[in-house]
């Protein structure tokens, strides 16, 4: 024992020495920033970029020294992460997850007092779909067959068109599915992907990581972030004239960061365009449950395409869905899927192979994906309480969106389109010339400059528009609608006071 | 309503038409197998390759027509997926997971009757570490800070050397961590990664997907799959002479598919080699809890390096760990981490950025990773039952490994090294000349031919050695030690009967 202790102390001393020496000396030179993959260097991801790092630093300072800043908490409006801002998970979903995690509960009579009867029944049904009821086993590379059956049934009920469980690939959130498609489609920087500008930076990051070329098309802010097919066509032709093979078109509907919901005829035009131009349509539909206006509805692109009579042979279509958004907001569970249609058997085999290299997505996320596509129905014990939770969340989101939209529009030099859907507002900042000059002198984008000043003054974290792309010479910020409703008035007054002071400071 | 129904029927008819037409016509030509990323085409993953597809087909046939094959179940020995073969999860881990999934349980007195007291306490502690107790929120891109603190403490207790929570990146199983490192290190096919042969095909697949070059070094079957530094050095020099920049060395310890556990002095030689040759040491340590022999122990490469006095400045080291292996075998939870040391701040920032693009790994997997690195301790209420479950699993694995090893060695023309660790045996098949000729005439690797015949005759699924790499002209299969212990005698007699018939059929 004594010898062991001595050995341990010696080891710790050695380590302390090598640790302290590492403070003075650089780390091993096997990898330097000059010798890593340049595609990694090129990739950017503003949603968790510099401004968030600074926010985390401020948060630490607040914890260590309360009162050290003119605010007492950091409010993360940079990311669509509802539960981090206090949104409660849907009870029924979590009941089912807990029972699937620990199935012996199902054999105990006490469980009936703690869980709703339909959650218990659903857990049994789900376990019956998992071979050997083994929630701790790798599943089929595309996800548990029975869960894919449920998801396909949910899609069919949503769209009024059949869905095939073999077209579903369950993934850890939507991001890995997007990466998988980019990996499949991009051969070199001569392959292009049409992306909306502004876009969710997962797309630009993924295209950069896979070495492709982002071909931008601009959403028209003046018409509520309208998607003009004529502009898309112009950009496509322009890219082709430069020798780029454009492989796919990304549409985010409802929009991120713009919050717009596409009109049905607009969607039809997109589908027709992709068919005629032989482009894969990559439809980011993760906000399908987040629509806040009476006059707009979510329609999946598959429904649109099928209702136009387009089948497998006409259009290659991928729909991405996630458990992170909607009213559920289960970001931490990393569940999601893609539904792929219009791909040949040999190409599908390749997608299956790539999915197999990562074995499968996490089973809790798979279960949750099957639940969000098949929530409780009328007559189920949990239905009323489920509906109350769901409606409570969505109607509050709608109110918060409206309050924040009005607040932005009441600010001098700020115009903000309606958040018809998704979880974001993307107001445009008409900044004073002096503010732009000061920012540019500091080699900072003017909206990043504004966002940093906002953070330092109020603790509110937003993402500069430059992280999403915008028409050159325009400046925006993306702000989520997710702070708790009771805090919105305070958020608005902090924002307003900051903005007035900022405008006064930089007045022309 | 009537109109709606009519519309729906019309839609369904339309779809049926387009579906049936798709049976006759090919799918959309936006993507063909000739126009996808050739790196995807090149990648192979034998563990879920052809033989598994065939097994799934046979399983369906058995379900549809019982008695249609000379066996009544498919036994998946192709993959280290313990719970799919009946292994039960560790109760304590699942109790904590269920409570974290549905925290309102913690406020109910009935919960005390259903969960152990220390699981309840641990769930509270974990929830306290998660900001806002929000298990449904995205975490920090590297994982929840408090969980990384626990994991670092677990590593320090294991190694006797300190670990830094900021060096931990939590991931959805170990695979995404391996991909992340390959993505970082590989710039082109002029960048090489030294991999053992035989290797786990995640490495070859990941290197292919990222466009690098696999530089093989051979484990020596004759010395129990020994790792000869002189051979590694020869391969390194050979690669360099061909203009390859070798960036990293992969070591899998305990070995997959080989089951060997490296001796300490061998590990020291590897660490010294990587330091001297300026290679990143990628240490796959996911089988760290799976050691079955008295005379070998698992030592992490970080412990080895630190005990040699190597600090941050001396060696770049990545250790991969997963919740899928060990005695826990929680494959479906997709939890894991990598611990990176010896990288400069600027390189770490790039790794952080890539992790951020995928937001975070699933929180249940993160929780589980913190649990496996900090299981119940002496004195905890669950300790005795936990230990009984753990020892029960590990001692049964050891017995199963030994029984299967003896069985393989008793077969004519088969030699099998000891499974000192991990979950696999990798017996060598000295096949009759006639069998090799028949296989090669059918353009099949002789071991793949053997594996297919084995499957067709017995329902036992193994992976041909050609999927892992082997010395040219030698043939192997990889077989897990995971069938339930009570089935092992039957497995062995089916295997023996098949082998005898096979050898008789192809006798010279």
mmCIF file of N, CA, C and O in Angstrom, chain A residues 158-226:
data_model
loop_
_atom_site.group_PDB
_atom_site.id
_atom_site.type_symbol
_atom_site.label_atom_id
_atom_site.label_comp_id
_atom_site.label_asym_id
_atom_site.label_seq_id
_atom_site.Cartn_x
_atom_site.Cartn_y
_atom_site.Cartn_z
ATOM 1 N N UNK A 158 -50.442 12.789 -42.127
ATOM 2 C CA UNK A 158 -50.203 14.228 -42.297
ATOM 3 C C UNK A 158 -50.459 14.667 -43.731
ATOM 4 O O UNK A 158 -51.076 15.688 -43.987
ATOM 5 N N UNK A 159 -49.966 13.860 -44.693
ATOM 6 C CA UNK A 159 -49.948 14.283 -46.094
ATOM 7 C C UNK A 159 -51.145 13.803 -46.905
ATOM 8 O O UNK A 159 -51.456 14.373 -47.950
ATOM 9 N N UNK A 160 -51.785 12.707 -46.481
ATOM 10 C CA UNK A 160 -52.805 12.112 -47.335
ATOM 11 C C UNK A 160 -52.207 11.338 -48.501
ATOM 12 O O UNK A 160 -52.909 11.023 -49.466
ATOM 13 N N UNK A 161 -50.935 11.063 -48.422
ATOM 14 C CA UNK A 161 -50.261 10.213 -49.418
ATOM 15 C C UNK A 161 -49.470 9.151 -48.674
ATOM 16 O O UNK A 161 -48.953 9.430 -47.592
ATOM 17 N N UNK A 162 -49.347 7.974 -49.247
ATOM 18 C CA UNK A 162 -48.643 6.915 -48.526
ATOM 19 C C UNK A 162 -47.160 7.237 -48.314
ATOM 20 O O UNK A 162 -46.575 8.026 -49.066
ATOM 21 N N UNK A 163 -46.596 6.641 -47.275
ATOM 22 C CA UNK A 163 -45.152 6.756 -47.024
ATOM 23 C C UNK A 163 -44.629 5.351 -46.757
ATOM 24 O O UNK A 163 -45.339 4.518 -46.197
ATOM 25 N N UNK A 164 -43.400 5.119 -47.175
ATOM 26 C CA UNK A 164 -42.808 3.783 -47.081
ATOM 27 C C UNK A 164 -41.770 3.763 -45.954
ATOM 28 O O UNK A 164 -40.820 4.554 -45.973
ATOM 29 N N UNK A 165 -41.939 2.876 -44.974
ATOM 30 C CA UNK A 165 -40.968 2.808 -43.859
ATOM 31 C C UNK A 165 -39.534 2.597 -44.344
ATOM 32 O O UNK A 165 -38.597 3.015 -43.657
ATOM 33 N N UNK A 166 -39.382 1.984 -45.505
ATOM 34 C CA UNK A 166 -38.022 1.769 -46.014
ATOM 35 C C UNK A 166 -37.382 3.044 -46.533
ATOM 36 O O UNK A 166 -36.196 3.061 -46.843
ATOM 37 N N UNK A 167 -38.182 4.115 -46.658
ATOM 38 C CA UNK A 167 -37.638 5.411 -47.080
ATOM 39 C C UNK A 167 -37.154 6.242 -45.901
ATOM 40 O O UNK A 167 -36.606 7.322 -46.083
ATOM 41 N N UNK A 168 -37.416 5.743 -44.689
ATOM 42 C CA UNK A 168 -37.076 6.523 -43.485
ATOM 43 C C UNK A 168 -35.693 6.115 -42.972
ATOM 44 O O UNK A 168 -35.405 4.932 -42.815
ATOM 45 N N UNK A 169 -34.862 7.102 -42.709
ATOM 46 C CA UNK A 169 -33.577 6.892 -42.034
ATOM 47 C C UNK A 169 -33.607 7.703 -40.740
ATOM 48 O O UNK A 169 -33.595 8.936 -40.794
ATOM 49 N N UNK A 170 -33.638 7.027 -39.613
ATOM 50 C CA UNK A 170 -33.616 7.742 -38.334
ATOM 51 C C UNK A 170 -32.190 8.193 -38.018
ATOM 52 O O UNK A 170 -31.222 7.458 -38.259
ATOM 53 N N UNK A 171 -32.074 9.410 -37.506
ATOM 54 C CA UNK A 171 -30.751 10.019 -37.281
ATOM 55 C C UNK A 171 -30.745 10.767 -35.938
ATOM 56 O O UNK A 171 -31.803 11.078 -35.398
ATOM 57 N N UNK A 172 -29.548 11.037 -35.418
ATOM 58 C CA UNK A 172 -29.407 11.771 -34.149
ATOM 59 C C UNK A 172 -29.675 13.261 -34.376
ATOM 60 O O UNK A 172 -28.747 14.070 -34.455
ATOM 61 N N UNK A 173 -30.937 13.660 -34.444
ATOM 62 C CA UNK A 173 -31.283 15.018 -34.875
ATOM 63 C C UNK A 173 -31.206 15.100 -36.392
ATOM 64 O O UNK A 173 -30.831 14.126 -37.064
ATOM 65 N N UNK A 174 -31.580 16.253 -36.936
ATOM 66 C CA UNK A 174 -31.577 16.385 -38.396
ATOM 67 C C UNK A 174 -30.164 16.623 -38.952
ATOM 68 O O UNK A 174 -29.881 16.286 -40.104
ATOM 69 N N UNK A 175 -29.275 17.181 -38.131
ATOM 70 C CA UNK A 175 -27.951 17.566 -38.654
ATOM 71 C C UNK A 175 -27.193 16.404 -39.308
ATOM 72 O O UNK A 175 -26.678 16.558 -40.423
ATOM 73 N N UNK A 176 -27.097 15.228 -38.660
ATOM 74 C CA UNK A 176 -26.348 14.147 -39.316
ATOM 75 C C UNK A 176 -26.970 13.730 -40.644
ATOM 76 O O UNK A 176 -26.262 13.286 -41.551
ATOM 77 N N UNK A 177 -28.298 13.867 -40.760
ATOM 78 C CA UNK A 177 -28.955 13.529 -42.027
ATOM 79 C C UNK A 177 -28.527 14.505 -43.124
ATOM 80 O O UNK A 177 -28.241 14.097 -44.264
ATOM 81 N N UNK A 178 -28.449 15.778 -42.770
ATOM 82 C CA UNK A 178 -27.995 16.775 -43.744
ATOM 83 C C UNK A 178 -26.553 16.472 -44.167
ATOM 84 O O UNK A 178 -26.217 16.472 -45.355
ATOM 85 N N UNK A 179 -25.706 16.175 -43.179
ATOM 86 C CA UNK A 179 -24.318 15.830 -43.509
ATOM 87 C C UNK A 179 -24.273 14.623 -44.455
ATOM 88 O O UNK A 179 -23.479 14.587 -45.396
ATOM 89 N N UNK A 180 -25.106 13.618 -44.160
ATOM 90 C CA UNK A 180 -25.086 12.406 -44.976
ATOM 91 C C UNK A 180 -25.403 12.721 -46.436
ATOM 92 O O UNK A 180 -24.752 12.214 -47.354
ATOM 93 N N UNK A 181 -26.388 13.572 -46.653
ATOM 94 C CA UNK A 181 -26.756 13.920 -48.020
ATOM 95 C C UNK A 181 -25.652 14.742 -48.695
ATOM 96 O O UNK A 181 -25.357 14.542 -49.874
ATOM 97 N N UNK A 182 -25.063 15.661 -47.949
ATOM 98 C CA UNK A 182 -23.975 16.466 -48.537
ATOM 99 C C UNK A 182 -22.793 15.555 -48.899
ATOM 100 O O UNK A 182 -22.173 15.701 -49.950
ATOM 101 N N UNK A 183 -22.509 14.620 -48.010
ATOM 102 C CA UNK A 183 -21.418 13.678 -48.262
ATOM 103 C C UNK A 183 -21.681 12.870 -49.531
ATOM 104 O O UNK A 183 -20.778 12.601 -50.311
ATOM 105 N N UNK A 184 -22.927 12.496 -49.718
ATOM 106 C CA UNK A 184 -23.295 11.701 -50.886
ATOM 107 C C UNK A 184 -23.178 12.510 -52.171
ATOM 108 O O UNK A 184 -22.698 12.014 -53.192
ATOM 109 N N UNK A 185 -23.626 13.774 -52.114
ATOM 110 C CA UNK A 185 -23.792 14.560 -53.346
ATOM 111 C C UNK A 185 -22.528 15.285 -53.784
ATOM 112 O O UNK A 185 -22.348 15.550 -54.968
ATOM 113 N N UNK A 186 -21.683 15.662 -52.818
ATOM 114 C CA UNK A 186 -20.556 16.543 -53.150
ATOM 115 C C UNK A 186 -19.311 15.733 -53.473
ATOM 116 O O UNK A 186 -18.816 14.972 -52.640
ATOM 117 N N UNK A 187 -18.821 15.903 -54.712
ATOM 118 C CA UNK A 187 -17.594 15.217 -55.121
ATOM 119 C C UNK A 187 -16.386 16.145 -55.042
ATOM 120 O O UNK A 187 -15.268 15.721 -54.781
ATOM 121 N N UNK A 188 -16.608 17.430 -55.324
ATOM 122 C CA UNK A 188 -15.506 18.394 -55.304
ATOM 123 C C UNK A 188 -16.111 19.789 -55.269
ATOM 124 O O UNK A 188 -17.343 19.937 -55.238
ATOM 125 N N UNK A 189 -15.249 20.801 -55.303
ATOM 126 C CA UNK A 189 -15.768 22.177 -55.273
ATOM 127 C C UNK A 189 -16.465 22.557 -56.574
ATOM 128 O O UNK A 189 -16.994 23.659 -56.709
ATOM 129 N N UNK A 190 -16.487 21.646 -57.528
ATOM 130 C CA UNK A 190 -17.244 21.881 -58.764
ATOM 131 C C UNK A 190 -18.707 21.455 -58.606
ATOM 132 O O UNK A 190 -19.506 21.613 -59.527
ATOM 133 N N UNK A 191 -19.033 20.838 -57.475
ATOM 134 C CA UNK A 191 -20.432 20.502 -57.193
ATOM 135 C C UNK A 191 -21.034 21.583 -56.307
ATOM 136 O O UNK A 191 -20.444 21.951 -55.285
ATOM 137 N N UNK A 192 -22.198 22.076 -56.710
ATOM 138 C CA UNK A 192 -22.831 23.165 -55.969
ATOM 139 C C UNK A 192 -24.161 22.757 -55.365
ATOM 140 O O UNK A 192 -24.833 21.850 -55.854
ATOM 141 N N UNK A 193 -24.503 23.426 -54.272
ATOM 142 C CA UNK A 193 -25.794 23.224 -53.614
ATOM 143 C C UNK A 193 -26.465 24.596 -53.518
ATOM 144 O O UNK A 193 -25.883 25.528 -52.943
ATOM 145 N N UNK A 194 -27.650 24.717 -54.097
ATOM 146 C CA UNK A 194 -28.402 25.969 -54.009
ATOM 147 C C UNK A 194 -28.974 26.107 -52.599
ATOM 148 O O UNK A 194 -29.682 25.218 -52.121
ATOM 149 N N UNK A 195 -28.636 27.223 -51.945
ATOM 150 C CA UNK A 195 -29.122 27.457 -50.583
ATOM 151 C C UNK A 195 -29.748 28.835 -50.512
ATOM 152 O O UNK A 195 -29.232 29.787 -51.102
ATOM 153 N N UNK A 196 -30.821 28.957 -49.729
ATOM 154 C CA UNK A 196 -31.397 30.281 -49.531
ATOM 155 C C UNK A 196 -30.426 31.157 -48.754
ATOM 156 O O UNK A 196 -29.641 30.656 -47.954
ATOM 157 N N UNK A 197 -30.472 32.447 -49.058
ATOM 158 C CA UNK A 197 -29.755 33.429 -48.229
ATOM 159 C C UNK A 197 -30.795 34.419 -47.762
ATOM 160 O O UNK A 197 -31.498 34.970 -48.608
ATOM 161 N N UNK A 198 -30.990 34.620 -46.472
ATOM 162 C CA UNK A 198 -30.264 33.985 -45.375
ATOM 163 C C UNK A 198 -30.618 32.503 -45.203
ATOM 164 O O UNK A 198 -31.695 32.071 -45.551
ATOM 165 N N UNK A 199 -29.662 31.737 -44.641
ATOM 166 C CA UNK A 199 -29.804 30.293 -44.455
ATOM 167 C C UNK A 199 -29.396 29.925 -43.036
ATOM 168 O O UNK A 199 -28.704 30.669 -42.361
ATOM 169 N N UNK A 200 -29.779 28.737 -42.651
ATOM 170 C CA UNK A 200 -29.316 28.188 -41.378
ATOM 171 C C UNK A 200 -27.891 27.687 -41.606
ATOM 172 O O UNK A 200 -27.643 26.897 -42.525
ATOM 173 N N UNK A 201 -26.910 28.128 -40.815
ATOM 174 C CA UNK A 201 -25.502 27.878 -41.154
ATOM 175 C C UNK A 201 -25.067 26.418 -41.099
ATOM 176 O O UNK A 201 -23.944 26.110 -41.487
ATOM 177 N N UNK A 202 -25.928 25.513 -40.654
ATOM 178 C CA UNK A 202 -25.619 24.092 -40.822
ATOM 179 C C UNK A 202 -25.311 23.804 -42.288
ATOM 180 O O UNK A 202 -24.409 23.020 -42.602
ATOM 181 N N UNK A 203 -26.063 24.440 -43.192
ATOM 182 C CA UNK A 203 -25.883 24.149 -44.618
ATOM 183 C C UNK A 203 -24.543 24.643 -45.126
ATOM 184 O O UNK A 203 -23.789 23.898 -45.750
ATOM 185 N N UNK A 204 -24.227 25.913 -44.837
ATOM 186 C CA UNK A 204 -22.932 26.421 -45.294
ATOM 187 C C UNK A 204 -21.794 25.638 -44.649
ATOM 188 O O UNK A 204 -20.801 25.311 -45.305
ATOM 189 N N UNK A 205 -21.955 25.292 -43.368
ATOM 190 C CA UNK A 205 -20.897 24.551 -42.671
ATOM 191 C C UNK A 205 -20.722 23.168 -43.291
ATOM 192 O O UNK A 205 -19.600 22.722 -43.560
ATOM 193 N N UNK A 206 -21.818 22.501 -43.545
ATOM 194 C CA UNK A 206 -21.741 21.142 -44.071
ATOM 195 C C UNK A 206 -21.162 21.144 -45.492
ATOM 196 O O UNK A 206 -20.349 20.290 -45.839
ATOM 197 N N UNK A 207 -21.582 22.110 -46.290
ATOM 198 C CA UNK A 207 -21.047 22.203 -47.659
ATOM 199 C C UNK A 207 -19.540 22.474 -47.606
ATOM 200 O O UNK A 207 -18.759 21.859 -48.339
ATOM 201 N N UNK A 208 -19.131 23.358 -46.693
ATOM 202 C CA UNK A 208 -17.697 23.646 -46.558
ATOM 203 C C UNK A 208 -16.936 22.396 -46.108
ATOM 204 O O UNK A 208 -15.888 22.050 -46.676
ATOM 205 N N UNK A 209 -17.476 21.695 -45.122
ATOM 206 C CA UNK A 209 -16.780 20.501 -44.605
ATOM 207 C C UNK A 209 -16.645 19.434 -45.684
ATOM 208 O O UNK A 209 -15.675 18.675 -45.686
ATOM 209 N N UNK A 210 -17.606 19.351 -46.583
ATOM 210 C CA UNK A 210 -17.531 18.341 -47.628
ATOM 211 C C UNK A 210 -16.920 18.882 -48.915
ATOM 212 O O UNK A 210 -16.882 18.185 -49.922
ATOM 213 N N UNK A 211 -16.444 20.120 -48.855
ATOM 214 C CA UNK A 211 -15.649 20.646 -49.965
ATOM 215 C C UNK A 211 -16.451 21.063 -51.184
ATOM 216 O O UNK A 211 -15.909 21.136 -52.287
ATOM 217 N N UNK A 212 -17.741 21.342 -51.026
ATOM 218 C CA UNK A 212 -18.561 21.777 -52.158
ATOM 219 C C UNK A 212 -18.667 23.288 -52.255
ATOM 220 O O UNK A 212 -17.986 24.023 -51.527
ATOM 221 N N UNK A 213 -19.523 23.738 -53.156
ATOM 222 C CA UNK A 213 -19.722 25.169 -53.366
ATOM 223 C C UNK A 213 -21.165 25.537 -53.044
ATOM 224 O O UNK A 213 -22.094 24.905 -53.556
ATOM 225 N N UNK A 214 -21.333 26.506 -52.176
ATOM 226 C CA UNK A 214 -22.677 26.991 -51.873
ATOM 227 C C UNK A 214 -23.087 27.966 -52.966
ATOM 228 O O UNK A 214 -22.394 28.951 -53.233
ATOM 229 N N UNK A 215 -24.182 27.662 -53.637
ATOM 230 C CA UNK A 215 -24.724 28.559 -54.664
ATOM 231 C C UNK A 215 -25.914 29.283 -54.026
ATOM 232 O O UNK A 215 -26.922 28.659 -53.716
ATOM 233 N N UNK A 216 -25.771 30.582 -53.792
ATOM 234 C CA UNK A 216 -26.816 31.279 -53.039
ATOM 235 C C UNK A 216 -27.996 31.687 -53.917
ATOM 236 O O UNK A 216 -27.817 32.011 -55.087
ATOM 237 N N UNK A 217 -29.197 31.622 -53.364
ATOM 238 C CA UNK A 217 -30.328 32.353 -53.955
ATOM 239 C C UNK A 217 -30.922 33.191 -52.845
ATOM 240 O O UNK A 217 -30.923 32.775 -51.676
ATOM 241 N N UNK A 218 -31.382 34.393 -53.192
ATOM 242 C CA UNK A 218 -31.774 35.333 -52.147
ATOM 243 C C UNK A 218 -33.279 35.312 -51.907
ATOM 244 O O UNK A 218 -34.067 35.346 -52.853
ATOM 245 N N UNK A 219 -33.650 35.228 -50.625
ATOM 246 C CA UNK A 219 -35.055 35.415 -50.256
ATOM 247 C C UNK A 219 -35.314 36.917 -50.226
ATOM 248 O O UNK A 219 -34.443 37.698 -49.826
ATOM 249 N N UNK A 220 -36.503 37.319 -50.663
ATOM 250 C CA UNK A 220 -36.789 38.742 -50.826
ATOM 251 C C UNK A 220 -37.438 39.312 -49.562
ATOM 252 O O UNK A 220 -38.606 39.062 -49.274
ATOM 253 N N UNK A 221 -36.640 40.080 -48.826
ATOM 254 C CA UNK A 221 -37.118 40.624 -47.553
ATOM 255 C C UNK A 221 -38.359 41.495 -47.738
ATOM 256 O O UNK A 221 -39.272 41.471 -46.911
ATOM 257 N N UNK A 222 -38.402 42.227 -48.866
ATOM 258 C CA UNK A 222 -39.502 43.172 -49.104
ATOM 259 C C UNK A 222 -40.846 42.465 -49.230
ATOM 260 O O UNK A 222 -41.891 43.020 -48.912
ATOM 261 N N UNK A 223 -40.834 41.197 -49.682
ATOM 262 C CA UNK A 223 -42.098 40.460 -49.816
ATOM 263 C C UNK A 223 -42.205 39.376 -48.745
ATOM 264 O O UNK A 223 -42.653 38.258 -49.019
ATOM 265 N N UNK A 224 -41.753 39.704 -47.536
ATOM 266 C CA UNK A 224 -41.866 38.748 -46.423
ATOM 267 C C UNK A 224 -40.988 37.530 -46.640
ATOM 268 O O UNK A 224 -41.405 36.412 -46.393
ATOM 269 N N UNK A 225 -39.758 37.758 -47.116
ATOM 270 C CA UNK A 225 -38.802 36.680 -47.383
ATOM 271 C C UNK A 225 -39.338 35.704 -48.426
ATOM 272 O O UNK A 225 -39.246 34.489 -48.282
ATOM 273 N N UNK A 226 -39.908 36.283 -49.489
ATOM 274 C CA UNK A 226 -40.439 35.464 -50.581
ATOM 275 C C UNK A 226 -39.341 34.756 -51.357
ATOM 276 O O UNK A 226 -38.208 35.243 -51.473
#
